[in-house]
Short mmCIF file of C-alpha atoms in Angstrom, two decimals:
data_model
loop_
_atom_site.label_atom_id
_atom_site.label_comp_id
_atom_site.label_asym_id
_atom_site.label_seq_id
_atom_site.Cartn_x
_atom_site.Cartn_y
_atom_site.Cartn_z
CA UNK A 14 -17.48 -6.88 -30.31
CA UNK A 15 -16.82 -5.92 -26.56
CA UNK A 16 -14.42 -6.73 -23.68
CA UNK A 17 -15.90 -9.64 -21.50
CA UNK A 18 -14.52 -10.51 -18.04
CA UNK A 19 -15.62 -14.41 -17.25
CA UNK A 20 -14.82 -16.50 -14.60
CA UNK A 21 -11.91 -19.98 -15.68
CA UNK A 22 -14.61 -22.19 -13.78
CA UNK A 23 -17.30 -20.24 -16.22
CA UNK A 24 -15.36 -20.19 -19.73
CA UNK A 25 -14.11 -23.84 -19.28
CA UNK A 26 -18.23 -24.73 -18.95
CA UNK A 27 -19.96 -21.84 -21.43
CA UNK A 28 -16.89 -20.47 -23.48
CA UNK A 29 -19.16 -18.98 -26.17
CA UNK A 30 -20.58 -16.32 -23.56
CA UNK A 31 -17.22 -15.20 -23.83
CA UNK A 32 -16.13 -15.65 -27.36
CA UNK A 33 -18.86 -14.73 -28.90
CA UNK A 34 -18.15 -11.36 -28.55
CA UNK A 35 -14.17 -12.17 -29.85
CA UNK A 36 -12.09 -11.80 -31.66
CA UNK A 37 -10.30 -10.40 -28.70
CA UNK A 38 -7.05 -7.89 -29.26
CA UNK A 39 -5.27 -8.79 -25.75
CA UNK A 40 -6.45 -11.85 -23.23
CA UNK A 41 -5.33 -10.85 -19.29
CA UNK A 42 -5.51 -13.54 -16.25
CA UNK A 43 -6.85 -12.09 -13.06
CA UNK A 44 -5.78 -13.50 -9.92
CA UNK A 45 -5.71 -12.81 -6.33
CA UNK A 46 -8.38 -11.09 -4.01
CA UNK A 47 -11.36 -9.65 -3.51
CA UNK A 48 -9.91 -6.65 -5.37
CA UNK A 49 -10.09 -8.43 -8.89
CA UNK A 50 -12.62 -10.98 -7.42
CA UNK A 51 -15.50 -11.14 -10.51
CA UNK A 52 -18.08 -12.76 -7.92
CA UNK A 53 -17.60 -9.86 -5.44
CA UNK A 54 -20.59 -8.38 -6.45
CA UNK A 55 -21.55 -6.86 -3.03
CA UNK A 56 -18.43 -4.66 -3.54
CA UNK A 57 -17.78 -4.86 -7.02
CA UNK A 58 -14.01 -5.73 -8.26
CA UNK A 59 -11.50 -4.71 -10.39
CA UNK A 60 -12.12 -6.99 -13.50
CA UNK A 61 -15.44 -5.47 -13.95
CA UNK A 62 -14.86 -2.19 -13.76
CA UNK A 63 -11.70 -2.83 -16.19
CA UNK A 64 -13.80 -4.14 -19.05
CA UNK A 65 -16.18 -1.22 -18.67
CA UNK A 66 -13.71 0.98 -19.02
CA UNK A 67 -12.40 -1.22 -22.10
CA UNK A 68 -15.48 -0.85 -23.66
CA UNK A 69 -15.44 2.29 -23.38
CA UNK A 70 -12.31 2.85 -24.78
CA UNK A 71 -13.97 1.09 -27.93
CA UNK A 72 -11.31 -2.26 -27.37
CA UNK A 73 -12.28 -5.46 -27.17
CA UNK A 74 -10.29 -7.69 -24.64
CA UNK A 75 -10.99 -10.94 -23.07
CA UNK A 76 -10.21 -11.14 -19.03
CA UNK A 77 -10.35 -14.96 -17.22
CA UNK A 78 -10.74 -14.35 -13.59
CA UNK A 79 -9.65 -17.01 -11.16
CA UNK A 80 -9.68 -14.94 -8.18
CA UNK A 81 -11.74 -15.51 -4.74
CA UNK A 82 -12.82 -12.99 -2.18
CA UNK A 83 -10.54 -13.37 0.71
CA UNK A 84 -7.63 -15.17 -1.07
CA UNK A 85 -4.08 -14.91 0.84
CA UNK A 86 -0.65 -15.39 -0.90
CA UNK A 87 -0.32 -17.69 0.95
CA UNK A 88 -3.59 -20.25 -0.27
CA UNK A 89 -2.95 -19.43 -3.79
CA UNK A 90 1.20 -20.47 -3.64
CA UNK A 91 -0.37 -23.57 -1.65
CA UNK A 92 -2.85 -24.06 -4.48
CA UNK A 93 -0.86 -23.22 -7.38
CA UNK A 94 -0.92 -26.90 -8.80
CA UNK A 95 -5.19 -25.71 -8.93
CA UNK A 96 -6.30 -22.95 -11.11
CA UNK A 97 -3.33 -20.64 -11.35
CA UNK A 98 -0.81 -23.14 -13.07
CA UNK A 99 -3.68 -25.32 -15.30
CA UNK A 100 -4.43 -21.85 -16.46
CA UNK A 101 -1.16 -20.52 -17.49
CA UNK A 102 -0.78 -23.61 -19.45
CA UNK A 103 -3.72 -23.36 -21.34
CA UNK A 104 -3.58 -19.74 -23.07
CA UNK A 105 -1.01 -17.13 -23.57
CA UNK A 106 -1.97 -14.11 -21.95
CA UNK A 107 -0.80 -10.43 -22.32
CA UNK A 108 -0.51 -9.70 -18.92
CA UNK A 109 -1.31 -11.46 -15.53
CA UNK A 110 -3.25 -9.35 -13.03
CA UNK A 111 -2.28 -9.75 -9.82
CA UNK A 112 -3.75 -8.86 -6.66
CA UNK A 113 -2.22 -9.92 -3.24
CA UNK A 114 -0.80 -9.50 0.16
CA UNK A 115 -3.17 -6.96 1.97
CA UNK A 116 -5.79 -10.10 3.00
CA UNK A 117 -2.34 -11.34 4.49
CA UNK A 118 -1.58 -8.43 6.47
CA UNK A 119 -5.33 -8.25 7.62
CA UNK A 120 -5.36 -11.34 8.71
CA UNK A 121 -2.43 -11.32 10.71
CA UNK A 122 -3.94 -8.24 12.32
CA UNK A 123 -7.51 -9.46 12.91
CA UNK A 124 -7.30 -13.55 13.26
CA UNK A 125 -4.93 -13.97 15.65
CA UNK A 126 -5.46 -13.30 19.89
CA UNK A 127 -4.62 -9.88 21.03
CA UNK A 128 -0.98 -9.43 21.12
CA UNK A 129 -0.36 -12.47 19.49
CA UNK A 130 -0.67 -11.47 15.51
CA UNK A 131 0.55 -8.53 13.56
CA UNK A 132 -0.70 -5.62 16.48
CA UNK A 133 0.27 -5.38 20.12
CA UNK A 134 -2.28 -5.27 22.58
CA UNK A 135 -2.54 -1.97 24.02
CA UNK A 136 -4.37 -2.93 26.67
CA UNK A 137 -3.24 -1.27 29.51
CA UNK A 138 -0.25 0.03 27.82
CA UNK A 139 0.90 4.27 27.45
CA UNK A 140 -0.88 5.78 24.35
CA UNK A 141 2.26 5.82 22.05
CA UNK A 142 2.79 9.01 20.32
CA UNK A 143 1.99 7.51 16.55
CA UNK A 144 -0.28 4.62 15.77
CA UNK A 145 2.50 2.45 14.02
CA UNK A 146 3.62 1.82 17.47
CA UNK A 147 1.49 -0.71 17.71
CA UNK A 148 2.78 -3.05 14.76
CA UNK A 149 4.83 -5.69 16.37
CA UNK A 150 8.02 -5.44 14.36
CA UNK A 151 8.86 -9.13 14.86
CA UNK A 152 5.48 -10.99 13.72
CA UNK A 153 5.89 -8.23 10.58
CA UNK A 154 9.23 -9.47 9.41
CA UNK A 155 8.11 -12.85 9.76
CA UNK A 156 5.06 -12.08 7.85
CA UNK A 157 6.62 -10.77 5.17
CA UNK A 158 9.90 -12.51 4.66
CA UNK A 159 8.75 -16.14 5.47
CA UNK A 160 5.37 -16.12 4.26
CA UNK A 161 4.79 -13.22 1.68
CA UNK A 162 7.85 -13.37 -0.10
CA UNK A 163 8.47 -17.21 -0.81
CA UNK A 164 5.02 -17.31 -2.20
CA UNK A 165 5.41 -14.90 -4.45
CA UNK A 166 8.38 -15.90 -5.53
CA UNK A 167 6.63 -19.39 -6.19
CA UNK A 168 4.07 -17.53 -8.31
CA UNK A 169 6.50 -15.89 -10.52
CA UNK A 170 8.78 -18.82 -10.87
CA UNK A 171 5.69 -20.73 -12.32
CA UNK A 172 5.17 -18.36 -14.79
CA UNK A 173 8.55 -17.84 -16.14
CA UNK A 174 8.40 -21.62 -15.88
CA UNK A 175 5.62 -21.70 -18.50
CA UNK A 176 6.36 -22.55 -22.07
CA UNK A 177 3.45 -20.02 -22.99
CA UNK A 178 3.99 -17.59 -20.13
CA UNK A 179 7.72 -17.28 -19.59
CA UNK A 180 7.94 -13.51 -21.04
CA UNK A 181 4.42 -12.50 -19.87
CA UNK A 182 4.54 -9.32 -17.71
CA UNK A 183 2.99 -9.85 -14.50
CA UNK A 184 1.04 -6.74 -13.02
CA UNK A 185 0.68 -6.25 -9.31
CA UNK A 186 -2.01 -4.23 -7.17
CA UNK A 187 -0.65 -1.75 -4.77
CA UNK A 188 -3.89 -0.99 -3.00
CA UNK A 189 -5.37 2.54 -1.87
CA UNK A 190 -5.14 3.11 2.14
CA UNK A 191 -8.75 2.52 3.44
CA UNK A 192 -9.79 4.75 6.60
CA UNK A 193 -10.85 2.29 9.51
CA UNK A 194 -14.29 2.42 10.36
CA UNK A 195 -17.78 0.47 11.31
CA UNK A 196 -18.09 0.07 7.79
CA UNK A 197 -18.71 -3.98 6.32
CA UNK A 198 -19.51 -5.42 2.94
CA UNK A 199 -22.59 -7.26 4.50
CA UNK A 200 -23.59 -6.58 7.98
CA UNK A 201 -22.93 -9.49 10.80
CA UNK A 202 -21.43 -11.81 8.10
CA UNK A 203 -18.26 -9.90 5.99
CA UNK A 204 -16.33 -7.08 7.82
CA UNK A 205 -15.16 -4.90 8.80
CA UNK A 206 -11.67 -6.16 8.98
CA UNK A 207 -9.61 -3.05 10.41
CA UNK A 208 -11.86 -1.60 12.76
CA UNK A 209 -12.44 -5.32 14.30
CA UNK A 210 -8.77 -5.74 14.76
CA UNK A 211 -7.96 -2.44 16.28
CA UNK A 212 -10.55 -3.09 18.63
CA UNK A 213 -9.94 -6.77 19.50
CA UNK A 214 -6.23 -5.26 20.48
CA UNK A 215 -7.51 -2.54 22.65
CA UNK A 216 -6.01 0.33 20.07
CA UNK A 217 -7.46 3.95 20.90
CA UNK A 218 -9.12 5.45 18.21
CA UNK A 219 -7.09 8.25 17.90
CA UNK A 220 -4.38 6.03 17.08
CA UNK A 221 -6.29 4.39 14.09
CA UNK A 222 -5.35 7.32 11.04
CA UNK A 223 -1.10 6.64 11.83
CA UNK A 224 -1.52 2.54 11.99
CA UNK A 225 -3.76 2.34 9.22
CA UNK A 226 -1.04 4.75 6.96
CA UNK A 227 1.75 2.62 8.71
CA UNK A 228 0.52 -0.57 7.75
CA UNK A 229 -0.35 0.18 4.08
CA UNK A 230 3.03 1.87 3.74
CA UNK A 231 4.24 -1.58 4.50
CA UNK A 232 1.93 -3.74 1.92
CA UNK A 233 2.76 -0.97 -0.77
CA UNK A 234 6.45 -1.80 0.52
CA UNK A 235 6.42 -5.51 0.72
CA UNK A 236 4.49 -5.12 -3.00
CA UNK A 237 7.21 -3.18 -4.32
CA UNK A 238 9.48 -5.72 -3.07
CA UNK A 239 8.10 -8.25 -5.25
CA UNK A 240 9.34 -6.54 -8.54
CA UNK A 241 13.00 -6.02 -7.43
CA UNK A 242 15.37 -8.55 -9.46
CA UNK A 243 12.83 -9.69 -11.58
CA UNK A 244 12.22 -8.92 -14.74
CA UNK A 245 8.52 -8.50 -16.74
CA UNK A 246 7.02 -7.23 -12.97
CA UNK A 247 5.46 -4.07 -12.89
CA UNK A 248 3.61 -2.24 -10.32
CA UNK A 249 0.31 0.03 -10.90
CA UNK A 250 0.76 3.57 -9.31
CA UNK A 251 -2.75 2.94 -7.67
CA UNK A 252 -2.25 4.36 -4.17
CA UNK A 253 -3.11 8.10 -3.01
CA UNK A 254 -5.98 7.95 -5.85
CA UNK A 255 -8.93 7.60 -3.83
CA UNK A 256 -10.72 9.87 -1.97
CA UNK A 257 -10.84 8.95 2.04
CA UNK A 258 -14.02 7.72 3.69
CA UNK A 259 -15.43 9.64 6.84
CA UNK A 260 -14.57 7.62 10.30
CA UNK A 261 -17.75 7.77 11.12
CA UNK A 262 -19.65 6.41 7.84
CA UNK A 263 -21.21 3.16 8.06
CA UNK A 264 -21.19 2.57 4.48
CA UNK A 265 -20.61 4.26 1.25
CA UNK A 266 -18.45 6.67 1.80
CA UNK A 267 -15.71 8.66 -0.44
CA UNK A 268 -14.36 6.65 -2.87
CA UNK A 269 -15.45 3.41 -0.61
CA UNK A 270 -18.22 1.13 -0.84
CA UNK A 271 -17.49 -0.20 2.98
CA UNK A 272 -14.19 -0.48 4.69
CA UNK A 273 -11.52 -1.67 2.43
CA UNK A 274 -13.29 -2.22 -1.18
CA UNK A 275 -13.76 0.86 -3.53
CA UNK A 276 -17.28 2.19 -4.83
CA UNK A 277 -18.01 2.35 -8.13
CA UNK A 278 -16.53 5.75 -8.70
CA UNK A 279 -13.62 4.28 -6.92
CA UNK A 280 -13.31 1.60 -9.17
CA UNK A 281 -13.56 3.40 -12.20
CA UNK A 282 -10.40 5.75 -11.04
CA UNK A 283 -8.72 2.30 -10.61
CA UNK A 284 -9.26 0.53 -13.48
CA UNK A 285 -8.68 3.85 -15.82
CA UNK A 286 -4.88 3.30 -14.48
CA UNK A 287 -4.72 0.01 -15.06
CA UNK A 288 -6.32 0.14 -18.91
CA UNK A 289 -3.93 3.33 -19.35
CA UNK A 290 -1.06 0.45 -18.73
CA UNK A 291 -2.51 -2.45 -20.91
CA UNK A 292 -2.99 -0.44 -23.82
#
């Protein structure tokens, strides 16, 4: 017997690669990002690294991971009546693994025109004594209370809504603050994410170590939110674990594999914080 972590799309197709390693003491849902993405296998992801560390622990748990690289709050509220819902109504699960909100906040920094998203454009403007300057206070609050909020209160609503899942304790990432740098998963195609938006809004370098802190203050923040007045949501103590990346490395570096996804020693300080939790 071992812990397995398989993909819904895979276990609905090929369930015995799964259960033939059952029985299984706990069964956890994974959703979210690239953080408990199993198909993130440039990077690696959370999932993986957790049954590893299962296994090594000598338990044998089952995880179901319906996560995609890149997900927003946002898509999977808008796509709940897809793979998030079906699945809650399918198995009873001791925990839901949850990992959102930071692809938001990257987005809003990186996708939109200069000025016009989460960052000012600096262009031009003073050098202002502390990087968080530059976060446009406005386009935050919307950010967080019309978009990030409502969808995760959609999510958790749904499961207290299930019959099976109404009392299952949902668990929720709080990230590790990355250090912005040249630094992407695959070269051309994925990343980076900060270093692109600091640059596409004219932000000096010196000014990247304060944003970056600022900004991850407020996803830890908006995170912790989440739990407030709601019973069965916990949050994993996950940020100041990981050792800080050079500026200047182009790839592994630290406890990073590139700019925002842990290596594998990275991962395994994660995930030994998340199994010390689901035990």
């Amino acid at each position: 017997m071992t812990s397995v972590v398989i993909t819904g799309s895979r276990y609905l197709v090929r369930p015995e690669q799964a259960d033939q390693f059952g029985p299984f003491e706990k069964t956890f849902l994974a959703e979210g990002d690239s953080w408990m993405d199993a198909s993130a296998a440039v990077q690696g992801s959370l999932p993986y690294y957790l049954a590893e560390e299962f296994n090594r622990r000598g338990k044998t748990h089952l995880i179901i991971n319906i996560s995609t690289s890149g997900q927003t709050l946002q898509r999977i509220s808008a796509t709940m009546s897809g793979d998030y819902l079906w699945w809650l109504k399918q198995l009873r699960y001791d925990a839901v693994l949850l990992s959102a909100g930071g692809n938001d906040f990257i987005d809003a920094a990186r996708d939109e025109a200069a000025g016009e998203g989460l960052l000012r454009d600096m262009q031009g403007q003073p050098l202002p004594a502390d990087g968080y300057e530059c976060v446009r206070q406005e386009a935050l609050r919307s950010l967080v209370d019309g978009f990030l909020n409502p969808n995760f209160a959609a999510m958790y609503d749904a499961l207290r809504a299930s019959s099976r899942n109404a009392g299952t304790p949902l668990l929720l990432n709080c990230y590790d603050t990355p250090v912005a740098r040249n630094a992407p998963a695959i070269p051309g195609l994925v990343g980076p994410w900060l270093w692109t938006a600091y640059r596409s809004n004219h932000i000096d370098p010196s000014l990247w170590p304060s944003l970056t802190q600022g900004l991850f203050r407020d996803i830890k923040a908006a995170v912790e939110g989440w739990a407030i007045g709601r019973t069965g949501v916990e949050l994993m103590p996950t940020t100041g674990v990981l050792t800080p990346a050079s500026p200047d490395a182009t790839g592994s570096s630290g406890d990073w594999k590139n700019e925002i996804h842990p290596n594998a020693r990275g991962w395994r300080k994660q995930a030994s914080i998340w199994a010390d939790r689901l035990a």
